[in-house]
Structures are given as structure tokens and as C-alpha cells.
Amino acid sequence: LRTGGIDIGSRYIKYVLLEGPELVEVHKIETGYDPLPLCRSLIRETRPDRLLATGYGRYLLEPDGVKTLTEIRAVSRGARRLFPSCRTIIDIGGQDTKVIQLNDDGSVENFEMNDRCAAGTGRFLEMMAKALGYEMEVFGTQSSSENDGLKINSLCAVFAESEVITLITKGIRREQISAALHRSIVSKVAGLAKRVGVRSDVVFTGGCARNPCLKGMFEERLGTTLLVHEDPDILSALGAALSAV
Amino acid sequence: MANDYREMWSGLGLNLEAHDGLMAVLSDAYQNIYLSQQNRPAGMGYFDFVISEVHGQRIVEILKDKIDGKTIVGTFCLYVPEELILAVDGVAIGLCAGAEVGSDEAEKYLPRNVCALIKAFLGFKLAGLCPYVESSDLIIGETTCDGKKKAYEILDDITHKVMVVEVPHTKSEEGKRLWRKEVQKIADKLTEVSGKAITLPRLREASKVVDEKRKALKRLSSLRAYDPAPISGLDALLINQVSFYDNPVRFTAKVIELCDELDQRVKSGKGIAPKGTPRILLSGSPMAIPNWKVHAIAEGSGAVVVGEESCVGERNFATLVSQGFSSVEEGLDLIADRYLTINCACFTPNEGRLQDVTNMTRTLHADGVIHYALQFCTPYMVEAYKVKKTTEKQGTPFLRIETDYSMEDFGQLKTRIEAFVELIKEKRTS
């Protein structure tokens, strides 16, 4: 049995194909401005017997009869498969940040999600990386390691960007600004996490889990190690595929 | 809209072009959210009609009442006793405050970060979109929150029709005394504006009319306790919203008619969703017409909303005025007492509200509680914590939402509410 899970996110479409329990294919493409044909061609090429959609654009494939589940449930399922001891998930995607608490048998007990604004999300990091002239891939490796107390106060991405520009014009090194930006995200997401309650083991997922600076700061802040999969943004797609069985 | 009311609207000083736009949006939203629902009770036909004539036929009636010498009184809060307005042969109207309109105009007076309801009531007035506020002879505001309190000063500068009553923020003896005096003040003001004294027979009759309305709404609420739910949360919410501006006697008759139909549905086990559909209790800020956002998302996510612990909902009808009074004085005492049973978040402490949430969860068999606060509505935003603790203690899943009238967070809310419904389903099977 070939089961597919497609996670249509705000920035990327992630697609996972399982044959029985085996992961056989992983695809990741930019969502862009016309994602439907992209999704359809992925499905055409891989011919899953069963398929579930998740993510922000999960209803896109509704006309094709594809059923949905929320990314909260999907990511929980995926995280438990890869890390059976997982009790808490911190997921930072393109436009959503979620903290999910699971009970002992892996079902969702409680969750919090960012309200409306993009602060503390991947999109925020992208905008800030751009303002500082970094490629997204290296952004998390370029922050100064010591905490010099520099703060980005604004929670709004637009205002944070002007704050960054102000700091640049003051001649502050971009490594320091970068560290402050990461700290501001960590502090916002840690607030969500505290509200939900953090229980070990904690799994960090979503595209932002590739960022080592965020990971390190979270670990320090929450006082626990974060488990990160080598492909941290496919967990929701994996969870959808697992649920499609 | 079958009839042409343009002349009437123009006479009231509405901005016709903007008003046409608003009516078109409202009509589309109603089509998409309401008329697309399955298995609606036939009795909703009346309320559909009332909505289609919200700025039409009802305004014609009100203007006719006005010619007949009735006083039109606009309000924004449950704390303004409807009995007193009816006792001077007046017409009580809950004013427009439930849509994102006239924000640009309102922001000339108000900061950006003010709750959507406050921005809307000023916006409706400033943009010339609310025929009710234009028809009103008197607007009674109240001090249930800082934002409203200060915005009423501005509304009065613009309309010169606002009276503000002081709602105490504790239910202490001092608070009760203050409130009783304020009730007297409202009575005096209404007498002054209408030229009609509040007599015992009038007050008794008025009190009866309002209590009958409350009883009908209460009956509707209790019918929602059945599984399958005989009526959608959206429809029940609409009826509660309509209760603030329809003719109370006609409205009550129509609600009773609908409840008779729902009784039949319950007997035959017919519902608007299958038996076992996850049941949600909504608790929090008021949802003024046409704010249907959270109900629409929840019921579009495979749940049914079975109750509103809200001013547009249970708080409006949960308690009655005792009918056994033998003087106007005593009547006013009882009315004052009854209004202080409304557990608004402006009170401290407000344990009564927590008890209400617990009771409603139990009697309506709710599987989960969604706490809904308008953004910047501090009393409800803060009290959400206590509601959360209360529901957690009884083992009921809880979701907290802060939002406004815009649709920009629709996707996020949909994800959160859908996940909440999934969680409820999962919890049941485990």
C-alpha cells in the first residue's frame, strides 16, 4: 500500500510517500503563487493509493476528493513516529508557530498557536535575514554567541525591520543584531511553550528547526535538549501519510 | 431587498453609496454563512426575513413608532434595563457594532488598538451606516469598560444624545446601592425624554414583556442541550442578535413557534448535525450582529455550537425579574437586583461567570469550551485565564481565541478550531 501525505504550507509544499511503513519518497517544492498544479503533478507522478492533505493549504485538493487533517495533528503523528518518546513539539513554520503537548499515548492534549501576526515565525526570520544581507541557510550560524543584552523589542515584523535598520545605522555588527533577533523569537515562542507546559522529550520541527542558533537558544531557555530530525520540515507530511493508512 | 428604502435612508442622513456596499456585503455573507446551512428549521424563515429587512422594514416600523410619539432608545449593553424603556412606551434598540466598517473615520477619533466593537459603533455612526443610531432619541451608554466609557464621550460630542450610566465594578453592598441609584437615574431620564411617567401598571406590563422574551430565549437555549442538536449555533446566535432590535412581543411569539418546531425535532431525533457531533460552548465577549465569525468556523469544522456564555446569549436571558412587585419603587428594586445577576467581566471578583461556564458546560453537554475575546477587550482577555482553570478542573478541553471582525486571521483560526475539534474527537475515542 502506497500512502501519501502532502503538507501545503505557506512557503513550501512537502510531500512524503510511504510504501507500507517504509519512507520511499520525499519532495519539497516552493508553494509559489499557483500551488494546485504542483500538487497535482506530484500526485500524478507518485500515484499513492491513499492520500491526506494538511497544512495551511489543505483544502486546495478538496475538489479532487482529498481528505484533510490539521497540521497540529499531523505533526504530532509524524513526531511520535520518529521520536516515540516525544511529549512536546515546538513547530516553527513559515507563518505559524505552534507548541503542542502530547499525552503518553501520543494524542494531542493541548496546543497554542501564534495569534495573527508573523512575529516568531519563519517568514519573520526570512525578512530579517534579508535586511541583514544573509542567506536563510546560513542565518542561524552567523549570530554572535555571547548575549550582549541587545534587544529587538517590536513583535511586529514590519516594525522589527525598522528597528534592525536603526541598529545597522548605529553601526552595530550584524552578528549582534542577528543574535538579538533570534533571542526575540525564542522569547516569544518560549512564552507560548510555558503556557502549554513543556514536558520532555521536546521535538523541534518545521523549517526553522534547521537553524542551530534557534535550537541552542531554546535549549538554554527551556533547560532541555531539543530533538531535531535531519529533515525537520517533513514531519507534518509524514504524519498525514501515516494517518492516511 | 424588495422595497426601495433609499428615500428613507437618505432622510436619515445615511451615506447611500457606502450603505449600498454594506448591504451587499451583508447579503453575500448571509447567503454564504446562513442560507447554505443544511436541515434548518422552517421557523428560521421569519429570522431570515428580519435580517433581510434589518435596515428596511424594521426602520419603517420604528419611524412610524416615532411619529406615534414613542421614544427610540439605543443601547450597547445588557446593563441598560429594557423594562424601563418599554415602561415609558419606548422602543429599545441594540445599536450597530458588529462589523468592520467606518474604521478610517473612527480612527480619526480613536487609537488603532481599540476593540473592534468600539471602533465599529463609532464607525457606523461616522460613516453614516446605521439607521438605528440616526433614529434614536436617546442613547444610553454605560461604564462596563474603559474603551466604551471614553468613546461615549466622543459619541456624545457627535450626536448630543448620549447618557452614560455608571455600572459598578463590584457586587458589594456599596455597588448595589450605586446601581439602584443609577437605575433611578435611567428611569428619570426616560421619563424626561418621553414625557411619560413610569406607572405601576406600565412597569408591570413592560417587565412581563421582557421576561416573556427571556423565557422564550431560555427555552431555545435548553433545547440546544439535546443530541443531535435541533438547531445550529449559527441560527441560535442569530436569534439572540435579533432579540436586541426586533419588536419584543412579535419576536417572543416567533421564538416560541420555533421552539415548538424544535420540540418536534427533538422527539423525532432529528438534528442539524449527526448525533455525536462534537459540541462547543462559546464563552466571552459579545458577538454583535453581523459577527458570525467563530460560529461559522466552528460549525464549518465539524462541530456544533450549543451555547453562548455571552451577552449576546445566556447572560441576556438567564435570570428573570420577579413579577410580584406592588409599587414602582419595589419594581425598580427588583429590576436593579436582576441586572446585577449579569456576570460581566467588568466585575471583580467575577466567580459567578465561572460558575455559569461550569453549569452551561454540564447542562448543554458541551465537549469543549472556546473562549472568545475581542482583541483589546481587556476584561475578557484577562479573565480567560480563570475560565481556562475552571474548565480544566472539570476535564473539559479549552481553546482561547483573540480576534476581531476582520478575516485576515481566518486561516489560522480555522486551523486552531479544527485541531480543537480533532482533539475532542480523539479524546472521546481514547
XYZ file of C-alpha atoms in Angstrom:
675
model
C 0.000 0.000 0.000
C 1.370 3.383 -1.029
C 0.217 6.195 1.232
C 0.948 9.840 0.610
C 0.930 12.855 2.911
C 1.019 16.325 1.440
C 1.687 19.363 3.600
C 0.779 22.524 1.718
C 2.499 25.215 3.727
C 2.695 28.948 3.237
C 6.249 28.718 1.846
C 6.806 25.111 0.793
C 4.859 22.062 -0.235
C 6.224 18.949 1.468
C 5.243 15.569 0.163
C 6.015 12.178 1.654
C 5.287 8.751 0.191
C 5.276 5.578 2.238
C 5.264 2.043 0.971
C 3.903 0.093 3.862
C 5.854 1.506 6.785
C 8.867 2.483 4.625
C 9.541 6.074 3.666
C 10.247 5.898 -0.066
C 9.986 9.415 -1.394
C 10.284 12.952 -0.044
C 9.638 16.057 -2.103
C 9.872 19.692 -1.200
C 8.922 22.467 -3.585
C 8.144 26.145 -3.176
C 4.434 26.853 -2.807
C 4.615 29.895 -5.059
C 1.529 31.598 -6.365
C -0.175 28.653 -8.078
C 0.338 25.551 -5.955
C -2.541 23.425 -7.240
C -0.869 22.191 -10.465
C 2.300 21.480 -8.452
C 0.374 19.310 -6.015
C -1.469 17.552 -8.788
C 1.674 16.678 -10.696
C 3.321 15.320 -7.521
C 0.321 13.070 -7.028
C 0.194 12.038 -10.679
C 3.847 11.045 -10.664
C 3.781 9.086 -7.420
C 0.289 7.523 -7.594
C -0.435 6.987 -3.915
C -3.250 4.553 -3.063
C -4.299 6.803 -0.234
C -3.571 10.439 0.430
C -4.233 13.019 3.135
C -3.576 16.749 2.936
C -2.504 19.032 5.752
C -1.059 22.497 6.198
C -2.413 25.947 5.527
C -3.489 24.981 2.005
C -5.008 21.627 2.937
C -8.352 22.411 1.313
C -6.723 23.103 -2.032
C -7.125 19.480 -3.091
C -10.679 19.185 -1.797
C -12.118 19.296 -5.341
C -10.008 16.198 -6.073
C -11.591 14.398 -3.144
C -8.516 14.560 -0.901
C -9.412 14.483 2.801
C -7.650 16.702 5.305
C -6.328 16.859 8.824
C -4.841 19.827 10.636
C -1.106 20.289 10.803
C -1.355 20.098 14.588
C -2.494 16.509 14.484
C -0.281 15.689 11.522
C 2.929 16.972 13.071
C 2.131 15.147 16.298
C 1.734 11.876 14.469
C 4.939 12.429 12.499
C 6.940 13.438 15.548
C 5.816 10.386 17.510
C 6.799 8.097 14.670
C 10.329 9.464 14.524
C 10.709 10.148 18.245
C 8.416 7.790 20.206
C 9.333 9.489 23.492
C 8.115 12.887 22.278
C 5.784 14.767 24.675
C 6.161 18.344 23.456
C 6.532 19.717 19.943
C 7.766 23.152 19.027
C 6.938 23.737 15.398
C 8.003 26.894 13.609
C 6.867 27.025 10.036
C 6.523 29.812 7.505
C 3.681 31.710 9.071
C 2.612 29.684 12.081
C 4.278 28.801 15.326
C 2.801 26.041 17.403
C 3.589 24.407 20.680
C 1.831 21.094 21.163
C 1.650 18.927 24.224
C 1.015 15.217 23.789
C -0.164 12.754 26.368
C 1.547 9.444 26.989
C -0.145 7.663 24.130
C 0.667 10.423 21.683
C -2.652 12.171 21.272
C -2.864 15.950 21.397
C -3.641 17.185 24.884
C -3.189 20.895 24.480
C -1.739 23.355 21.996
C -1.050 27.032 21.482
C -0.538 28.841 18.240
C 0.657 32.337 17.483
C -2.081 34.927 17.054
C -2.443 36.533 13.672
C 0.901 38.343 13.385
C 4.009 36.804 11.879
C 6.464 37.559 14.698
C 8.222 34.412 15.807
C 7.703 32.604 12.514
C 9.903 31.542 9.626
C 8.659 34.372 7.478
C 9.854 36.815 10.126
C 13.313 35.238 10.093
C 13.412 35.422 6.305
C 12.579 39.116 6.304
C 15.214 39.807 8.932
C 17.870 37.700 7.172
C 17.235 39.737 4.075
C 17.527 43.023 5.946
C 20.899 41.878 7.267
C 22.090 40.520 3.912
C 22.241 36.858 4.958
C 21.155 33.794 3.040
C 18.469 31.990 5.008
C 20.551 28.787 5.054
C 23.421 30.399 6.960
C 21.465 32.898 9.059
C 21.439 30.664 12.116
C 25.190 30.111 12.022
C 26.136 33.766 11.847
C 24.923 35.053 15.176
C 27.303 36.260 17.779
C 27.424 33.706 20.555
C 27.583 35.962 23.592
C 24.460 37.637 24.943
C 25.292 41.340 24.924
C 21.817 42.328 26.088
C 20.907 43.859 22.734
C 17.146 43.595 22.265
C 14.670 43.782 19.412
C 11.524 44.944 21.131
C 8.978 45.031 18.386
C 6.794 41.999 17.882
C 5.592 43.230 14.512
C 7.725 42.123 11.561
C 7.438 45.482 9.877
C 8.481 47.443 12.957
C 11.167 44.923 13.824
C 12.670 45.515 10.404
C 12.856 49.252 11.019
C 14.359 48.537 14.423
C 17.012 46.413 12.694
C 17.727 49.183 10.233
C 18.087 51.663 13.080
C 20.621 49.357 14.735
C 22.520 48.961 11.454
C 22.758 52.722 11.069
C 24.111 52.929 14.610
C 26.998 50.778 13.413
C 26.164 47.693 15.438
C 27.613 44.472 13.979
C 25.106 42.380 12.115
C 26.140 39.273 14.083
C 24.957 41.022 17.225
C 21.704 42.130 15.626
C 21.168 38.630 14.312
C 21.594 37.214 17.804
C 19.085 39.723 19.177
C 16.545 38.755 16.524
C 16.902 35.091 17.338
C 16.533 35.875 21.028
C 13.328 37.810 20.357
C 11.791 34.844 18.525
C 12.908 32.428 21.199
C 11.439 34.585 23.914
C 8.097 34.826 22.116
C 7.878 31.108 21.389
C 9.111 30.189 24.868
C 6.174 32.212 26.197
C 3.785 30.033 24.199
C 5.629 26.926 25.384
C 5.388 27.919 29.038
C 1.662 28.450 28.619
C 1.207 24.958 27.242
C 3.707 23.382 29.603
C 6.933 21.757 28.476
C 7.497 18.060 29.131
C 10.453 16.066 27.877
C 11.208 14.903 25.290
C 10.826 18.021 23.214
C 10.950 17.766 19.419
C 11.698 20.839 17.341
C 10.096 20.751 13.880
C 9.369 22.941 10.890
C 11.823 24.648 8.558
C 13.172 26.801 11.387
C 14.424 23.721 13.238
C 17.316 23.791 10.758
C 18.509 26.959 12.425
C 21.164 25.952 15.005
C 21.060 29.306 16.746
C 17.344 28.976 17.493
C 17.843 25.426 18.681
C 20.651 26.394 21.033
C 18.774 29.339 22.484
C 15.633 27.261 23.055
C 17.646 24.584 24.817
C 19.189 27.143 27.104
C 15.887 28.863 27.740
C 13.846 25.720 28.355
C 16.643 23.831 30.096
C 16.245 20.727 27.982
C 17.665 19.190 24.826
C 15.646 19.533 21.642
C 15.393 16.584 19.290
C 15.614 17.575 15.640
C 15.177 15.290 12.658
C 17.547 15.717 9.704
C 14.537 16.747 7.600
C 12.639 18.733 10.221
C 10.040 20.141 7.870
C 8.619 16.846 6.614
C 7.088 15.690 9.900
C 3.619 17.032 9.149
C 3.623 15.412 5.700
C 4.826 12.186 7.296
C 2.085 12.384 9.913
C -0.504 12.915 7.179
C 0.812 9.880 5.281
C 0.697 7.782 8.442
C -2.864 8.903 9.103
C -3.888 8.109 5.536
C -3.477 4.388 6.194
C -34.276 43.840 -0.533
C -37.654 44.072 -2.186
C -38.645 47.611 -1.317
C -36.823 50.766 -2.059
C -35.875 52.472 1.147
C -33.420 54.916 -0.346
C -35.570 57.919 0.332
C -35.933 56.892 3.971
C -32.196 56.243 4.366
C -31.368 59.494 2.694
C -33.792 61.276 5.019
C -31.981 59.753 7.986
C -28.715 61.157 6.673
C -27.123 57.838 5.726
C -24.327 57.699 3.187
C -26.257 55.878 0.477
C -23.317 54.672 -1.567
C -21.458 53.245 1.408
C -24.682 51.830 2.775
C -25.400 50.011 -0.514
C -21.934 48.493 -0.241
C -22.562 47.359 3.329
C -25.932 45.822 2.449
C -24.384 43.950 -0.491
C -21.601 42.525 1.696
C -24.090 41.591 4.399
C -26.381 39.890 1.934
C -23.476 37.873 0.452
C -22.219 36.870 3.878
C -25.702 35.817 4.912
C -26.097 33.761 1.780
C -22.747 32.006 2.312
C -22.921 31.516 6.046
C -26.626 31.101 6.785
C -28.641 30.105 3.765
C -26.102 27.439 2.808
C -26.723 25.509 6.047
C -28.424 22.105 5.838
C -31.562 20.962 7.683
C -32.525 24.370 9.042
C -35.794 24.551 10.972
C -38.637 26.100 8.968
C -39.106 28.595 11.787
C -35.851 30.299 10.790
C -37.748 31.755 7.842
C -39.000 34.594 9.996
C -35.492 35.461 11.183
C -34.127 35.298 7.641
C -36.815 37.790 6.728
C -35.959 40.040 9.664
C -32.306 40.049 8.621
C -33.169 40.825 5.030
C -35.125 43.819 6.340
C -32.666 44.789 9.086
C -32.263 48.301 7.706
C -35.592 48.288 5.855
C -38.945 47.213 7.238
C -37.808 47.449 10.860
C -36.720 51.047 10.349
C -40.072 51.824 8.708
C -41.757 50.453 11.841
C -39.520 52.419 14.155
C -40.039 55.655 12.278
C -43.776 55.053 12.439
C -43.498 54.464 16.198
C -41.614 57.718 16.405
C -44.411 59.587 14.637
C -46.813 57.976 17.105
C -44.872 59.631 19.881
C -42.724 56.712 21.025
C -39.191 57.347 22.222
C -36.440 55.400 20.456
C -33.613 54.419 22.784
C -30.336 52.995 21.513
C -28.113 50.906 23.770
C -24.894 48.904 23.609
C -25.101 46.814 26.743
C -27.282 44.374 28.655
C -26.998 46.589 31.694
C -29.486 49.079 30.291
C -32.851 47.821 31.604
C -35.163 47.238 28.676
C -38.138 47.193 31.090
C -37.707 50.871 31.809
C -37.608 51.791 28.130
C -40.806 49.838 27.485
C -42.383 51.335 30.607
C -42.279 54.778 29.011
C -43.731 53.235 25.874
C -40.327 53.445 24.219
C -38.560 51.240 21.702
C -35.278 49.630 22.783
C -32.682 49.008 20.101
C -29.236 47.444 20.402
C -27.174 49.628 18.097
C -24.932 48.522 15.206
C -21.449 47.443 16.352
C -20.628 44.087 14.786
C -18.857 44.782 11.508
C -15.604 46.336 10.404
C -16.994 49.480 8.845
C -16.015 53.106 9.031
C -12.668 52.232 10.633
C -10.908 55.066 8.821
C -13.462 57.519 10.123
C -13.378 56.046 13.615
C -9.590 56.180 13.736
C -9.734 59.938 13.398
C -11.048 59.830 16.967
C -9.816 56.557 18.375
C -6.439 54.872 18.634
C -5.847 51.962 16.270
C -5.561 49.494 19.104
C -9.056 49.673 20.451
C -11.540 46.810 20.428
C -13.423 46.171 17.210
C -16.824 46.693 18.826
C -15.988 50.195 20.000
C -14.378 51.094 16.708
C -17.467 49.767 14.944
C -20.070 51.722 16.907
C -18.270 54.942 16.207
C -17.519 53.825 12.651
C -21.165 53.035 11.925
C -22.182 56.484 13.117
C -19.394 58.414 11.440
C -19.684 56.640 8.121
C -23.454 57.208 8.090
C -24.289 53.499 8.006
C -26.585 52.878 10.967
C -30.233 53.917 10.555
C -30.879 52.935 14.187
C -28.460 55.419 15.685
C -29.932 58.099 13.414
C -33.471 57.225 14.543
C -32.617 57.230 18.243
C -33.860 59.972 20.541
C -31.568 58.870 23.332
C -28.510 56.641 23.510
C -27.729 55.072 26.867
C -24.111 54.122 27.352
C -22.511 52.519 30.370
C -19.186 52.141 32.103
C -18.545 48.425 31.597
C -15.108 49.049 30.110
C -12.684 51.904 29.782
C -12.738 51.935 25.996
C -16.515 52.244 25.788
C -16.649 54.764 28.611
C -14.273 57.142 26.886
C -15.708 56.515 23.407
C -19.183 57.500 24.656
C -17.802 60.947 25.420
C -16.834 61.222 21.770
C -20.138 59.739 20.585
C -21.934 62.360 22.645
C -19.869 65.158 21.102
C -21.040 63.902 17.726
C -24.675 63.007 18.450
C -25.578 65.011 21.601
C -27.874 62.150 22.581
C -25.757 60.081 24.954
C -26.429 59.448 28.609
C -23.861 57.324 30.447
C -24.860 55.209 33.439
C -22.355 54.009 35.955
C -22.220 50.244 36.266
C -20.387 49.366 39.491
C -17.392 47.061 39.194
C -18.083 45.097 42.348
C -21.282 43.492 43.577
C -20.720 44.770 47.101
C -23.430 46.497 49.139
C -21.987 49.846 48.057
C -22.024 48.658 44.456
C -25.644 47.610 44.772
C -26.637 50.952 46.270
C -24.863 52.808 43.489
C -26.562 50.675 40.865
C -30.003 51.185 42.360
C -29.449 54.943 42.148
C -28.330 54.620 38.544
C -31.469 52.652 37.697
C -33.477 55.517 39.158
C -31.467 57.948 37.057
C -32.264 55.994 33.907
C -35.954 55.952 34.849
C -35.931 59.705 35.410
C -34.135 60.392 32.162
C -36.522 58.204 30.196
C -39.482 59.979 31.785
C -37.968 63.319 30.906
C -37.217 62.438 27.278
C -40.505 60.646 26.618
C -42.753 62.868 28.700
C -44.337 59.713 30.120
C -44.267 58.713 33.747
C -43.391 55.187 34.801
C -46.553 53.962 36.467
C -47.066 50.659 38.233
C -49.294 49.119 35.519
C -46.853 50.218 32.815
C -43.839 48.888 34.656
C -45.598 45.588 35.344
C -46.604 45.222 31.720
C -43.112 46.149 30.469
C -41.464 43.780 32.896
C -43.748 40.991 31.778
C -42.990 41.565 28.107
C -39.257 41.422 28.697
C -39.473 38.380 30.966
C -41.586 36.552 28.364
C -38.869 37.246 25.823
C -36.248 35.911 28.234
C -38.289 32.778 28.880
C -38.595 32.099 25.171
C -34.848 32.514 24.686
C -34.218 30.300 27.689
C -36.404 27.608 26.227
C -34.458 27.863 22.972
C -31.240 27.522 24.935
C -32.441 24.434 26.786
C -33.454 22.757 23.514
C -29.867 23.022 22.368
C -28.916 20.600 25.133
C -30.203 17.674 23.060
C -28.027 15.477 20.915
C -28.434 15.705 17.959
C -28.731 19.484 18.311
C -32.043 20.549 16.768
C -30.683 23.945 15.703
C -27.278 25.191 14.634
C -25.266 27.519 16.820
C -25.250 29.999 13.959
C -29.039 30.131 13.873
C -29.356 30.356 17.642
C -26.772 33.147 17.681
C -28.732 34.995 15.020
C -31.925 34.781 17.058
C -30.082 36.175 20.062
C -28.728 39.001 17.946
C -32.174 39.772 16.542
C -33.572 39.905 20.089
C -31.852 43.259 20.503
C -33.713 45.119 17.828
C -36.924 43.323 16.920
C -40.341 44.150 18.335
C -40.226 42.151 21.598
C -43.781 40.793 21.556
C -43.647 39.602 17.954
C -40.131 38.271 18.477
C -41.204 36.239 21.505
C -44.118 34.700 19.595
C -41.783 33.711 16.759
C -39.207 32.181 19.103
C -41.949 30.160 20.808
C -43.180 28.967 17.412
C -39.654 27.916 16.520
C -39.210 26.147 19.865
C -42.409 24.160 19.237
C -40.882 23.018 15.970
C -37.605 22.176 17.719
C -39.548 20.167 20.309
C -40.874 18.035 17.473
C -37.383 17.651 16.082
C -36.086 16.511 19.444
C -38.901 13.987 19.758
C -38.189 12.525 16.352
C -34.423 12.605 16.941
C -33.835 14.977 14.069
C -30.938 17.404 14.200
C -28.849 19.754 12.128
C -25.823 17.502 12.501
C -25.496 13.794 13.263
C -25.783 12.576 16.836
C -22.356 12.582 18.436
C -21.121 15.706 16.644
C -18.601 17.468 18.918
C -20.359 20.130 20.969
C -18.811 23.500 21.714
C -19.686 26.108 24.325
C -18.575 29.603 23.416
C -17.709 31.943 26.259
C -16.530 35.526 26.262
C -17.023 38.882 24.558
C -20.333 39.815 22.928
C -20.928 38.970 19.276
C -22.895 41.872 17.842
C -24.677 41.374 14.550
C -23.298 40.534 11.927
C -20.348 38.995 13.755
C -20.765 35.299 12.984
C -17.074 34.528 12.531
C -16.247 31.991 15.228
C -19.562 30.133 14.955
C -19.104 29.865 11.199
C -15.573 28.481 11.582
C -16.510 26.064 14.363
C -19.565 24.704 12.581
C -17.597 24.553 9.324
C -15.042 22.398 11.152
C -17.393 19.595 12.066
C -18.627 20.857 15.439
C -21.899 22.316 16.629
C -22.043 25.334 18.934
C -24.551 24.557 21.684
C -24.384 27.673 23.811
C -23.025 31.178 24.233
C -21.929 32.251 27.694
C -22.028 35.781 26.371
C -24.029 38.992 26.463
C -25.393 38.003 23.084
C -26.560 34.744 24.579
C -27.151 33.324 28.041
C -26.318 36.447 30.062
C -29.162 38.224 28.289
C -31.901 35.881 29.481
C -30.624 33.605 32.243
C -32.444 35.413 35.053
C -35.889 36.977 35.305
C -37.312 39.901 37.246
C -39.644 38.643 39.938
C -43.126 39.747 38.892
C -44.637 40.207 42.317
C -43.959 43.908 42.912
C -46.640 46.226 44.241
C -45.109 49.663 43.732
C -42.879 51.335 41.149
C -40.245 51.674 43.842
C -40.275 47.977 44.566
C -40.305 47.189 40.851
C -37.164 49.260 40.364
C -35.541 47.444 43.313
C -36.224 44.084 41.716
C -35.109 45.256 38.297
C -31.862 46.616 39.753
C -31.269 43.311 41.549
C -31.941 41.288 38.439
C -29.476 43.246 36.324
C -26.711 42.712 38.851
C -27.009 38.975 38.203
C -25.377 39.538 34.802
C -21.822 38.305 35.206
C -19.963 40.788 33.029
C -16.161 40.594 33.130
C -16.087 44.213 34.306
C -16.846 42.927 37.820
C -14.273 41.865 40.326
C -14.363 39.236 41.581
C -16.472 37.532 38.947
C -16.774 33.999 40.252
C -20.395 33.881 39.084
C -19.250 33.760 35.487
C -17.018 30.770 36.182
C -19.975 29.035 37.775
C -22.063 29.872 34.703
C -19.442 28.312 32.425
C -19.376 25.182 34.575
C -23.162 24.921 34.660
C -23.603 25.535 30.963
C -20.926 23.011 30.077
C -22.807 20.458 32.114
C -26.407 21.215 31.147
C -25.654 21.667 27.451
C -23.338 18.624 27.399
C -20.517 20.609 25.839
C -17.374 18.661 24.917
C -15.171 21.715 24.765
C -15.115 25.418 25.606
C -13.849 28.049 23.206
C -13.060 31.310 24.953
C -13.609 34.147 22.565
C -12.254 37.595 23.346
C -12.253 40.560 21.073
C -8.702 41.791 20.718
C -8.050 44.647 23.193
C -11.131 43.654 25.249
C -9.015 43.514 28.384
C -11.592 42.244 30.915
C -12.368 39.129 28.862
C -8.808 38.635 27.631
C -7.571 38.540 31.213
C -10.466 36.546 32.623
C -9.777 33.851 30.014
C -7.154 32.515 32.412
C -9.720 31.838 35.117
C -12.137 30.283 32.672
C -9.323 28.032 31.472
C -8.538 26.912 35.020
C -12.210 26.234 35.652
C -12.756 24.152 32.529
C -9.512 22.248 33.031
C -10.582 21.344 36.529
C -13.705 19.717 35.165
C -11.665 17.991 32.441
C -13.172 19.914 29.551
C -10.847 20.864 26.678
C -10.341 24.597 26.327
C -9.264 26.825 23.462
C -8.560 30.515 23.801
C -9.065 32.841 20.872
C -8.433 36.545 20.484
C -9.683 38.043 17.294
C -11.601 40.911 15.721
C -14.029 41.408 12.839
C -11.504 41.151 10.016
C -10.968 37.992 8.009
C -7.163 38.137 7.879
C -6.751 35.518 10.613
C -9.412 33.228 9.179
C -6.879 30.577 8.114
C -5.148 30.462 11.485
C -8.417 30.352 13.387
C -9.661 27.589 11.134
C -6.551 25.520 11.856
C -6.821 26.067 15.587
C -10.521 25.336 15.835
C -10.275 22.320 13.541
C -7.422 20.954 15.621
C -9.519 21.567 18.724
C -12.388 19.576 17.224
C -9.955 16.785 16.284
C -8.698 16.800 19.855
C -12.236 16.417 21.190
C -12.934 13.525 18.833
C -9.669 11.843 19.761
C -10.369 12.290 23.440
C -13.723 10.580 23.046
C -12.366 7.517 21.296
C -9.497 7.027 23.729
